[in-house]
Structure formats: C-alpha cells, structure tokens
Amino acid sequence: MNGDILDILGVTDREDAYTNIIAYALANDISFRNAMLEMFLGSTSSSDDWEVKPWLQVISSQGKDVPDIVIYSRQENAVIIVENKLFSSEGAEQTERYSSDVFNEAVREQLKLPYGTKFVHVFLTLEGIAPRSNKFKMVTYSQIAALIPKSNKHSTKLGLLLDEFRQKVEEFDKWPLPRQDQPFLEYLKSTTPTKLVSGYRKFVLACNNFSVSKLIGPPECGITAHRGSGYIPLALWQKDNWYSQDDTNGRRCYEVHYEFQWDTRHDTLFFYLHYHTCPYVTRKEFETFDQGFRESYLRGRDDFYEEIHKQVRQRNFPKEWHFRKTWLQLAYAELDGNMTYGAIYDQIDRLVTAMTPLIDAATKVL
C-alpha cells in the first residue's frame, strides 16, 4: 500500500468512489467544471448556475432509473446525463433508456426545467468500452486526467484526490506489455500496485500487439457476460471485405471475424472463426425472419464453410484449427494459457496467416 487515500480506504477499484470524486469536483472546482463542460458540450459555457446531482432517481413509464451524475443549468437551458463505468459494461439497454425521449422528459419535469431543454448524454469509461447508444458521447478517464494539472502541493483534499485520480489513470495508460518469456495467464492474473490495472486492461494491451492487429488492424475489444457465461474479455478482428449488410438477401447478409476469448471462469483461451448475420441477431430472433431470407442465409453460410474446407484439404494447414459448424462459429483453436506470451503470439500468427487468405477467397462465393 503506497499511502494514497483511495488505497487506504480500499476503494481504488470502486466505481462509486470515482463517481463521487468527479461529481464533487464538478460542483466545487470551477476550473475543473469549466474544462469538463467544454469537453461535454463541445463549447465553453459562461453560465454560473450549473448544479450537480449524483444518483438522481428518475421515475418514468420505463420504471426507476438512477443515472450516475446529472448536471443542469437553467441559464444554459441544458441537462447533461453522465453514466460512469470503471470496469463493467453497461446494463441491459441502459444507455438506450437514459437517452430516450421518455427518460429525458421525466428528468425535465423532475428538475422543473422548461420545454425545449437541450439534453447531452456522456459515457465515462476507464477501459474505452463504447456505449451501446450512439446518442451517448464517449469520454475516457484519460481525457479527464489530462484536464487535471500536475502538482505536488495541494491546498485542499479535493486537489489531492484529483491528483491521485490523474496518477492512477496515467499508470493505467502506461502499463507495459508482457515479457516474451512470461506465461500469458500469469501476466493476465498477476496482482498490480493499483487495482485500476485489471485483467481486462492487460488482455487488451496484449491483443493490440498480436500480429493479427498488424495484418488486419486494431481489434474491437469488449466483455461478453451473457447469462451463465461469466466474465469473458474478447478481442474481435475483421477486414473491410468480410461483411455485407443486405436485409433482403440472406446470402448477402453476413459478417466474418476472428474472436479471441479469455473465459475467466476456467482460465481457458480460445481463438474462433465466427460467421453470423450483419448485424448480429440471436437464433431466436432469426427464426422470426422471412423463410426465404433464412434459407438464403443458411445456404450462403454452408457454401462459405464448404469453400473453406475445400481449401484446407488442398493446403498444409495448421492442426490447431478445428472445424465445427455451429450457429455462430465455423472453426476454433484452444490455446494453452501456460505458454509464454511469445509462444501465444506465434501461435495466433500461424492461425491467422493460414486462415486469412481462405476467408478472402471464400467470401467471393457469397
């Protein structure tokens, strides 16, 4: 323990602690508030009547919702809804609810604001996980930390807490990659000086450095936590010609991508080849589609799978790839987490180098 207030209180990894710091600073530090408002609104605000309400209970026809921070100004005729996420992803349809007209109207009435009040929605995130609703503007902790001046002298407890916030976020941003000779799971699960550097953060760092990122581009990272599946960090890679969105022709409605998953329940690592509709729908939702569309989609998926298989038989293909056609996946490879990071890197490189030209060729049959 290094003597930081957040560490002493045992709240370094508590989302509510950071919500409290941000809300208190917005209410009590004019310089911080003005800088944050400019980032949220996209322009400076000269109004001096901004009020801050953390965890405002909002009752509407959608039920009871509690956004993390609500900021509003009668002079500016504006409300800012702030949802803060430290490690977790948002709850079911959370940002969709918080950005709905029904929710906004309930907030306006509760705060007794006039008709025509402008609403801005902000999604604060440590790990860069995007909100589901495109009405929310994503703001990272790194962007907030950049607004906090570096200082070794603090005249207030708030100044000390903001400086701790900045230091912890900077440590998070500068966390190193694993050593080439370090067992991969050891790196992911190792304890860290600050609990802000989670296993997910380390997983994302490693995935951004895999060879697939250099061949295809940086991954889209996130967390899947479907009911019964636990906490599973994932990284998804896709080329521009690996998807087609056509809601009239099932054969031309597809998305193909690689997906690397770490199942934290069992500490297993899997690298998948996925094929699904674009955009993705569950099997239950798919069954509600027109029969002709469904049949066309399934024929296209089967033709794609057979084309991949045909090419595999004609090549010296890595034995790590196992082919199995399910609703979502066409192939998978299990990786040994006790292997070193360098060995995992090389194995993924082999998998991707062998499979990518096959995918490129197979998409031409669709």
PDB file of N, CA, C and O in Angstrom, residues 211-270:
ATOM      1  N   SER A 211       0.009 -10.168 -33.915  1.00  0.00           N
ATOM      2  CA  SER A 211       0.278  -9.983 -35.345  1.00  0.00           C
ATOM      3  C   SER A 211      -0.992  -9.748 -36.144  1.00  0.00           C
ATOM      4  O   SER A 211      -0.974  -9.050 -37.162  1.00  0.00           O
ATOM      5  N   VAL A 212      -2.115 -10.316 -35.688  1.00  0.00           N
ATOM      6  CA  VAL A 212      -3.380 -10.116 -36.409  1.00  0.00           C
ATOM      7  C   VAL A 212      -3.725  -8.634 -36.477  1.00  0.00           C
ATOM      8  O   VAL A 212      -4.297  -8.157 -37.467  1.00  0.00           O
ATOM      9  N   SER A 213      -3.351  -7.871 -35.451  1.00  0.00           N
ATOM     10  CA  SER A 213      -3.607  -6.431 -35.456  1.00  0.00           C
ATOM     11  C   SER A 213      -2.785  -5.734 -36.532  1.00  0.00           C
ATOM     12  O   SER A 213      -3.233  -4.763 -37.137  1.00  0.00           O
ATOM     13  N   LYS A 214      -1.589  -6.255 -36.784  1.00  0.00           N
ATOM     14  CA  LYS A 214      -0.733  -5.649 -37.801  1.00  0.00           C
ATOM     15  C   LYS A 214      -1.211  -6.023 -39.209  1.00  0.00           C
ATOM     16  O   LYS A 214      -1.043  -5.254 -40.155  1.00  0.00           O
ATOM     17  N   LEU A 215      -1.824  -7.206 -39.350  1.00  0.00           N
ATOM     18  CA  LEU A 215      -2.311  -7.645 -40.658  1.00  0.00           C
ATOM     19  C   LEU A 215      -3.658  -7.022 -41.007  1.00  0.00           C
ATOM     20  O   LEU A 215      -3.918  -6.670 -42.153  1.00  0.00           O
ATOM     21  N   ILE A 216      -4.517  -6.908 -40.007  1.00  0.00           N
ATOM     22  CA  ILE A 216      -5.910  -6.521 -40.245  1.00  0.00           C
ATOM     23  C   ILE A 216      -6.255  -5.162 -39.655  1.00  0.00           C
ATOM     24  O   ILE A 216      -7.071  -4.420 -40.189  1.00  0.00           O
ATOM     25  N   GLY A 217      -5.634  -4.820 -38.551  1.00  0.00           N
ATOM     26  CA  GLY A 217      -5.958  -3.571 -37.867  1.00  0.00           C
ATOM     27  C   GLY A 217      -6.255  -3.844 -36.415  1.00  0.00           C
ATOM     28  O   GLY A 217      -6.368  -4.990 -35.987  1.00  0.00           O
ATOM     29  N   PRO A 218      -6.379  -2.795 -35.608  1.00  0.00           N
ATOM     30  CA  PRO A 218      -6.611  -2.983 -34.167  1.00  0.00           C
ATOM     31  C   PRO A 218      -7.944  -3.674 -33.911  1.00  0.00           C
ATOM     32  O   PRO A 218      -8.900  -3.511 -34.667  1.00  0.00           O
ATOM     33  N   PRO A 219      -8.013  -4.460 -32.842  1.00  0.00           N
ATOM     34  CA  PRO A 219      -9.251  -5.188 -32.558  1.00  0.00           C
ATOM     35  C   PRO A 219     -10.310  -4.315 -31.912  1.00  0.00           C
ATOM     36  O   PRO A 219     -10.014  -3.259 -31.356  1.00  0.00           O
ATOM     37  N   GLU A 220     -11.527  -4.774 -32.000  1.00  0.00           N
ATOM     38  CA  GLU A 220     -12.620  -4.219 -31.204  1.00  0.00           C
ATOM     39  C   GLU A 220     -12.707  -5.072 -29.952  1.00  0.00           C
ATOM     40  O   GLU A 220     -12.985  -6.261 -30.029  1.00  0.00           O
ATOM     41  N   CYS A 221     -12.429  -4.473 -28.810  1.00  0.00           N
ATOM     42  CA  CYS A 221     -12.374  -5.238 -27.556  1.00  0.00           C
ATOM     43  C   CYS A 221     -13.611  -4.962 -26.708  1.00  0.00           C
ATOM     44  O   CYS A 221     -14.201  -3.888 -26.771  1.00  0.00           O
ATOM     45  N   GLY A 222     -13.984  -5.940 -25.927  1.00  0.00           N
ATOM     46  CA  GLY A 222     -15.147  -5.792 -25.061  1.00  0.00           C
ATOM     47  C   GLY A 222     -15.241  -6.951 -24.099  1.00  0.00           C
ATOM     48  O   GLY A 222     -14.292  -7.725 -23.924  1.00  0.00           O
ATOM     49  N   ILE A 223     -16.379  -7.066 -23.471  1.00  0.00           N
ATOM     50  CA  ILE A 223     -16.625  -8.114 -22.480  1.00  0.00           C
ATOM     51  C   ILE A 223     -17.963  -8.745 -22.788  1.00  0.00           C
ATOM     52  O   ILE A 223     -18.957  -8.045 -22.972  1.00  0.00           O
ATOM     53  N   THR A 224     -17.982 -10.067 -22.886  1.00  0.00           N
ATOM     54  CA  THR A 224     -19.255 -10.749 -23.013  1.00  0.00           C
ATOM     55  C   THR A 224     -19.579 -11.360 -21.661  1.00  0.00           C
ATOM     56  O   THR A 224     -18.723 -11.975 -21.035  1.00  0.00           O
ATOM     57  N   ALA A 225     -20.774 -11.139 -21.222  1.00  0.00           N
ATOM     58  CA  ALA A 225     -21.184 -11.657 -19.903  1.00  0.00           C
ATOM     59  C   ALA A 225     -22.631 -12.097 -19.988  1.00  0.00           C
ATOM     60  O   ALA A 225     -23.477 -11.694 -19.214  1.00  0.00           O
ATOM     61  N   HIS A 226     -22.920 -12.928 -20.996  1.00  0.00           N
ATOM     62  CA  HIS A 226     -24.271 -13.431 -21.131  1.00  0.00           C
ATOM     63  C   HIS A 226     -24.610 -14.310 -19.931  1.00  0.00           C
ATOM     64  O   HIS A 226     -23.729 -14.870 -19.278  1.00  0.00           O
ATOM     65  N   ARG A 227     -25.873 -14.461 -19.674  1.00  0.00           N
ATOM     66  CA  ARG A 227     -26.312 -15.217 -18.503  1.00  0.00           C
ATOM     67  C   ARG A 227     -25.676 -16.614 -18.514  1.00  0.00           C
ATOM     68  O   ARG A 227     -25.789 -17.361 -19.475  1.00  0.00           O
ATOM     69  N   GLY A 228     -24.970 -16.919 -17.422  1.00  0.00           N
ATOM     70  CA  GLY A 228     -24.370 -18.233 -17.294  1.00  0.00           C
ATOM     71  C   GLY A 228     -22.980 -18.344 -17.889  1.00  0.00           C
ATOM     72  O   GLY A 228     -22.330 -19.375 -17.760  1.00  0.00           O
ATOM     73  N   SER A 229     -22.484 -17.284 -18.541  1.00  0.00           N
ATOM     74  CA  SER A 229     -21.192 -17.402 -19.223  1.00  0.00           C
ATOM     75  C   SER A 229     -20.045 -16.756 -18.453  1.00  0.00           C
ATOM     76  O   SER A 229     -18.902 -16.869 -18.852  1.00  0.00           O
ATOM     77  N   GLY A 230     -20.341 -16.077 -17.354  1.00  0.00           N
ATOM     78  CA  GLY A 230     -19.284 -15.456 -16.585  1.00  0.00           C
ATOM     79  C   GLY A 230     -18.715 -14.219 -17.256  1.00  0.00           C
ATOM     80  O   GLY A 230     -19.320 -13.604 -18.112  1.00  0.00           O
ATOM     81  N   TYR A 231     -17.496 -13.882 -16.852  1.00  0.00           N
ATOM     82  CA  TYR A 231     -16.818 -12.665 -17.317  1.00  0.00           C
ATOM     83  C   TYR A 231     -15.798 -13.077 -18.368  1.00  0.00           C
ATOM     84  O   TYR A 231     -14.800 -13.734 -18.064  1.00  0.00           O
ATOM     85  N   ILE A 232     -16.028 -12.691 -19.628  1.00  0.00           N
ATOM     86  CA  ILE A 232     -15.181 -13.154 -20.729  1.00  0.00           C
ATOM     87  C   ILE A 232     -14.693 -11.958 -21.557  1.00  0.00           C
ATOM     88  O   ILE A 232     -15.425 -11.458 -22.408  1.00  0.00           O
ATOM     89  N   PRO A 233     -13.469 -11.489 -21.324  1.00  0.00           N
ATOM     90  CA  PRO A 233     -12.900 -10.472 -22.209  1.00  0.00           C
ATOM     91  C   PRO A 233     -12.721 -11.051 -23.616  1.00  0.00           C
ATOM     92  O   PRO A 233     -12.382 -12.231 -23.767  1.00  0.00           O
ATOM     93  N   LEU A 234     -12.937 -10.206 -24.628  1.00  0.00           N
ATOM     94  CA  LEU A 234     -12.796 -10.671 -26.006  1.00  0.00           C
ATOM     95  C   LEU A 234     -12.165  -9.589 -26.867  1.00  0.00           C
ATOM     96  O   LEU A 234     -12.243  -8.401 -26.568  1.00  0.00           O
ATOM     97  N   ALA A 235     -11.541 -10.040 -27.944  1.00  0.00           N
ATOM     98  CA  ALA A 235     -10.996  -9.153 -28.969  1.00  0.00           C
ATOM     99  C   ALA A 235     -11.455  -9.667 -30.317  1.00  0.00           C
ATOM    100  O   ALA A 235     -11.371 -10.869 -30.600  1.00  0.00           O
ATOM    101  N   LEU A 236     -11.952  -8.765 -31.160  1.00  0.00           N
ATOM    102  CA  LEU A 236     -12.556  -9.126 -32.441  1.00  0.00           C
ATOM    103  C   LEU A 236     -11.805  -8.416 -33.566  1.00  0.00           C
ATOM    104  O   LEU A 236     -11.608  -7.206 -33.511  1.00  0.00           O
ATOM    105  N   TRP A 237     -11.387  -9.183 -34.585  1.00  0.00           N
ATOM    106  CA  TRP A 237     -10.696  -8.613 -35.740  1.00  0.00           C
ATOM    107  C   TRP A 237     -11.505  -8.902 -37.005  1.00  0.00           C
ATOM    108  O   TRP A 237     -12.013 -10.017 -37.187  1.00  0.00           O
ATOM    109  N   GLN A 238     -11.577  -7.919 -37.899  1.00  0.00           N
ATOM    110  CA  GLN A 238     -12.374  -8.078 -39.110  1.00  0.00           C
ATOM    111  C   GLN A 238     -11.810  -7.200 -40.224  1.00  0.00           C
ATOM    112  O   GLN A 238     -11.399  -6.063 -39.978  1.00  0.00           O
ATOM    113  N   LYS A 239     -11.799  -7.717 -41.447  1.00  0.00           N
ATOM    114  CA  LYS A 239     -11.387  -6.920 -42.605  1.00  0.00           C
ATOM    115  C   LYS A 239     -12.612  -6.271 -43.238  1.00  0.00           C
ATOM    116  O   LYS A 239     -13.743  -6.740 -43.063  1.00  0.00           O
ATOM    117  N   ASP A 240     -12.374  -5.212 -43.999  1.00  0.00           N
ATOM    118  CA  ASP A 240     -13.482  -4.461 -44.592  1.00  0.00           C
ATOM    119  C   ASP A 240     -14.323  -5.297 -45.548  1.00  0.00           C
ATOM    120  O   ASP A 240     -15.516  -5.028 -45.716  1.00  0.00           O
ATOM    121  N   ASN A 241     -13.723  -6.296 -46.199  1.00  0.00           N
ATOM    122  CA  ASN A 241     -14.482  -7.100 -47.169  1.00  0.00           C
ATOM    123  C   ASN A 241     -15.050  -8.378 -46.561  1.00  0.00           C
ATOM    124  O   ASN A 241     -15.456  -9.281 -47.277  1.00  0.00           O
ATOM    125  N   TRP A 242     -15.093  -8.433 -45.233  1.00  0.00           N
ATOM    126  CA  TRP A 242     -15.600  -9.634 -44.567  1.00  0.00           C
ATOM    127  C   TRP A 242     -17.020  -9.463 -44.036  1.00  0.00           C
ATOM    128  O   TRP A 242     -17.460 -10.201 -43.165  1.00  0.00           O
ATOM    129  N   TYR A 243     -17.740  -8.490 -44.529  1.00  0.00           N
ATOM    130  CA  TYR A 243     -19.127  -8.356 -44.108  1.00  0.00           C
ATOM    131  C   TYR A 243     -19.951  -7.712 -45.217  1.00  0.00           C
ATOM    132  O   TYR A 243     -19.448  -7.011 -46.090  1.00  0.00           O
ATOM    133  N   SER A 244     -21.249  -7.986 -45.179  1.00  0.00           N
ATOM    134  CA  SER A 244     -22.196  -7.398 -46.131  1.00  0.00           C
ATOM    135  C   SER A 244     -23.540  -7.296 -45.426  1.00  0.00           C
ATOM    136  O   SER A 244     -23.994  -8.261 -44.804  1.00  0.00           O
ATOM    137  N   GLN A 245     -24.155  -6.150 -45.490  1.00  0.00           N
ATOM    138  CA  GLN A 245     -25.435  -5.931 -44.817  1.00  0.00           C
ATOM    139  C   GLN A 245     -26.531  -5.743 -45.868  1.00  0.00           C
ATOM    140  O   GLN A 245     -26.600  -4.715 -46.526  1.00  0.00           O
ATOM    141  N   ASP A 246     -27.359  -6.762 -46.042  1.00  0.00           N
ATOM    142  CA  ASP A 246     -28.448  -6.734 -47.010  1.00  0.00           C
ATOM    143  C   ASP A 246     -29.665  -7.374 -46.359  1.00  0.00           C
ATOM    144  O   ASP A 246     -29.681  -8.576 -46.096  1.00  0.00           O
ATOM    145  N   ASP A 247     -30.674  -6.573 -46.042  1.00  0.00           N
ATOM    146  CA  ASP A 247     -31.831  -7.110 -45.326  1.00  0.00           C
ATOM    147  C   ASP A 247     -32.859  -7.755 -46.245  1.00  0.00           C
ATOM    148  O   ASP A 247     -33.943  -8.145 -45.801  1.00  0.00           O
ATOM    149  N   THR A 248     -32.531  -7.886 -47.542  1.00  0.00           N
ATOM    150  CA  THR A 248     -33.450  -8.535 -48.479  1.00  0.00           C
ATOM    151  C   THR A 248     -32.895  -9.850 -49.006  1.00  0.00           C
ATOM    152  O   THR A 248     -33.651 -10.697 -49.487  1.00  0.00           O
ATOM    153  N   ASN A 249     -31.581 -10.040 -48.913  1.00  0.00           N
ATOM    154  CA  ASN A 249     -30.936 -11.230 -49.447  1.00  0.00           C
ATOM    155  C   ASN A 249     -30.075 -11.847 -48.359  1.00  0.00           C
ATOM    156  O   ASN A 249     -29.011 -11.320 -48.025  1.00  0.00           O
ATOM    157  N   GLY A 250     -30.530 -12.969 -47.802  1.00  0.00           N
ATOM    158  CA  GLY A 250     -29.811 -13.590 -46.699  1.00  0.00           C
ATOM    159  C   GLY A 250     -28.392 -13.981 -47.044  1.00  0.00           C
ATOM    160  O   GLY A 250     -27.496 -13.945 -46.196  1.00  0.00           O
ATOM    161  N   ARG A 251     -28.161 -14.359 -48.282  1.00  0.00           N
ATOM    162  CA  ARG A 251     -26.818 -14.754 -48.703  1.00  0.00           C
ATOM    163  C   ARG A 251     -25.840 -13.583 -48.624  1.00  0.00           C
ATOM    164  O   ARG A 251     -24.636 -13.773 -48.443  1.00  0.00           O
ATOM    165  N   ARG A 252     -26.363 -12.386 -48.762  1.00  0.00           N
ATOM    166  CA  ARG A 252     -25.539 -11.184 -48.715  1.00  0.00           C
ATOM    167  C   ARG A 252     -25.673 -10.461 -47.370  1.00  0.00           C
ATOM    168  O   ARG A 252     -25.391  -9.271 -47.269  1.00  0.00           O
ATOM    169  N   CYS A 253     -26.093 -11.190 -46.362  1.00  0.00           N
ATOM    170  CA  CYS A 253     -26.216 -10.619 -45.008  1.00  0.00           C
ATOM    171  C   CYS A 253     -25.336 -11.446 -44.079  1.00  0.00           C
ATOM    172  O   CYS A 253     -25.788 -12.423 -43.488  1.00  0.00           O
ATOM    173  N   TYR A 254     -24.084 -11.072 -43.979  1.00  0.00           N
ATOM    174  CA  TYR A 254     -23.149 -11.881 -43.199  1.00  0.00           C
ATOM    175  C   TYR A 254     -22.024 -11.013 -42.635  1.00  0.00           C
ATOM    176  O   TYR A 254     -21.757  -9.916 -43.121  1.00  0.00           O
ATOM    177  N   GLU A 255     -21.397 -11.536 -41.602  1.00  0.00           N
ATOM    178  CA  GLU A 255     -20.183 -10.944 -41.035  1.00  0.00           C
ATOM    179  C   GLU A 255     -19.263 -12.072 -40.628  1.00  0.00           C
ATOM    180  O   GLU A 255     -19.691 -13.034 -39.986  1.00  0.00           O
ATOM    181  N   VAL A 256     -18.006 -11.961 -41.009  1.00  0.00           N
ATOM    182  CA  VAL A 256     -16.990 -12.946 -40.653  1.00  0.00           C
ATOM    183  C   VAL A 256     -15.911 -12.237 -39.835  1.00  0.00           C
ATOM    184  O   VAL A 256     -15.491 -11.132 -40.195  1.00  0.00           O
ATOM    185  N   HIS A 257     -15.487 -12.840 -38.747  1.00  0.00           N
ATOM    186  CA  HIS A 257     -14.404 -12.221 -37.968  1.00  0.00           C
ATOM    187  C   HIS A 257     -13.695 -13.264 -37.113  1.00  0.00           C
ATOM    188  O   HIS A 257     -14.222 -14.350 -36.849  1.00  0.00           O
ATOM    189  N   TYR A 258     -12.473 -12.913 -36.687  1.00  0.00           N
ATOM    190  CA  TYR A 258     -11.762 -13.679 -35.666  1.00  0.00           C
ATOM    191  C   TYR A 258     -12.186 -13.143 -34.305  1.00  0.00           C
ATOM    192  O   TYR A 258     -12.416 -11.941 -34.132  1.00  0.00           O
ATOM    193  N   GLU A 259     -12.251 -14.036 -33.329  1.00  0.00           N
ATOM    194  CA  GLU A 259     -12.557 -13.595 -31.964  1.00  0.00           C
ATOM    195  C   GLU A 259     -11.719 -14.389 -30.977  1.00  0.00           C
ATOM    196  O   GLU A 259     -11.758 -15.625 -30.965  1.00  0.00           O
ATOM    197  N   PHE A 260     -10.956 -13.683 -30.169  1.00  0.00           N
ATOM    198  CA  PHE A 260     -10.114 -14.271 -29.136  1.00  0.00           C
ATOM    199  C   PHE A 260     -10.784 -14.036 -27.795  1.00  0.00           C
ATOM    200  O   PHE A 260     -11.137 -12.904 -27.457  1.00  0.00           O
ATOM    201  N   GLN A 261     -10.994 -15.108 -27.016  1.00  0.00           N
ATOM    202  CA  GLN A 261     -11.710 -15.001 -25.747  1.00  0.00           C
ATOM    203  C   GLN A 261     -10.897 -15.612 -24.611  1.00  0.00           C
ATOM    204  O   GLN A 261     -10.259 -16.656 -24.774  1.00  0.00           O
ATOM    205  N   TRP A 262     -10.983 -14.937 -23.468  1.00  0.00           N
ATOM    206  CA  TRP A 262     -10.432 -15.470 -22.215  1.00  0.00           C
ATOM    207  C   TRP A 262     -11.597 -15.714 -21.268  1.00  0.00           C
ATOM    208  O   TRP A 262     -12.190 -14.765 -20.759  1.00  0.00           O
ATOM    209  N   ASP A 263     -11.928 -16.969 -21.052  1.00  0.00           N
ATOM    210  CA  ASP A 263     -13.017 -17.326 -20.143  1.00  0.00           C
ATOM    211  C   ASP A 263     -12.443 -17.369 -18.734  1.00  0.00           C
ATOM    212  O   ASP A 263     -11.715 -18.308 -18.372  1.00  0.00           O
ATOM    213  N   THR A 264     -12.747 -16.358 -17.943  1.00  0.00           N
ATOM    214  CA  THR A 264     -12.145 -16.237 -16.614  1.00  0.00           C
ATOM    215  C   THR A 264     -12.690 -17.247 -15.616  1.00  0.00           C
ATOM    216  O   THR A 264     -12.120 -17.406 -14.534  1.00  0.00           O
ATOM    217  N   ARG A 265     -13.789 -17.931 -15.946  1.00  0.00           N
ATOM    218  CA  ARG A 265     -14.285 -18.977 -15.045  1.00  0.00           C
ATOM    219  C   ARG A 265     -13.304 -20.127 -14.965  1.00  0.00           C
ATOM    220  O   ARG A 265     -13.063 -20.689 -13.886  1.00  0.00           O
ATOM    221  N   HIS A 266     -12.758 -20.511 -16.122  1.00  0.00           N
ATOM    222  CA  HIS A 266     -11.900 -21.696 -16.200  1.00  0.00           C
ATOM    223  C   HIS A 266     -10.483 -21.366 -16.654  1.00  0.00           C
ATOM    224  O   HIS A 266      -9.660 -22.261 -16.799  1.00  0.00           O
ATOM    225  N   ASP A 267     -10.214 -20.057 -16.895  1.00  0.00           N
ATOM    226  CA  ASP A 267      -8.915 -19.617 -17.410  1.00  0.00           C
ATOM    227  C   ASP A 267      -8.542 -20.345 -18.697  1.00  0.00           C
ATOM    228  O   ASP A 267      -7.419 -20.837 -18.867  1.00  0.00           O
ATOM    229  N   THR A 268      -9.515 -20.430 -19.602  1.00  0.00           N
ATOM    230  CA  THR A 268      -9.275 -21.023 -20.913  1.00  0.00           C
ATOM    231  C   THR A 268      -9.186 -19.919 -21.964  1.00  0.00           C
ATOM    232  O   THR A 268      -9.813 -18.865 -21.834  1.00  0.00           O
ATOM    233  N   LEU A 269      -8.420 -20.186 -23.001  1.00  0.00           N
ATOM    234  CA  LEU A 269      -8.225 -19.239 -24.095  1.00  0.00           C
ATOM    235  C   LEU A 269      -8.631 -19.911 -25.408  1.00  0.00           C
ATOM    236  O   LEU A 269      -8.138 -21.003 -25.722  1.00  0.00           O
ATOM    237  N   PHE A 270      -9.528 -19.269 -26.146  1.00  0.00           N
ATOM    238  CA  PHE A 270      -9.971 -19.811 -27.428  1.00  0.00           C
ATOM    239  C   PHE A 270      -9.884 -18.731 -28.498  1.00  0.00           C
ATOM    240  O   PHE A 270     -10.178 -17.561 -28.250  1.00  0.00           O
TER     241      PHE A 270
END
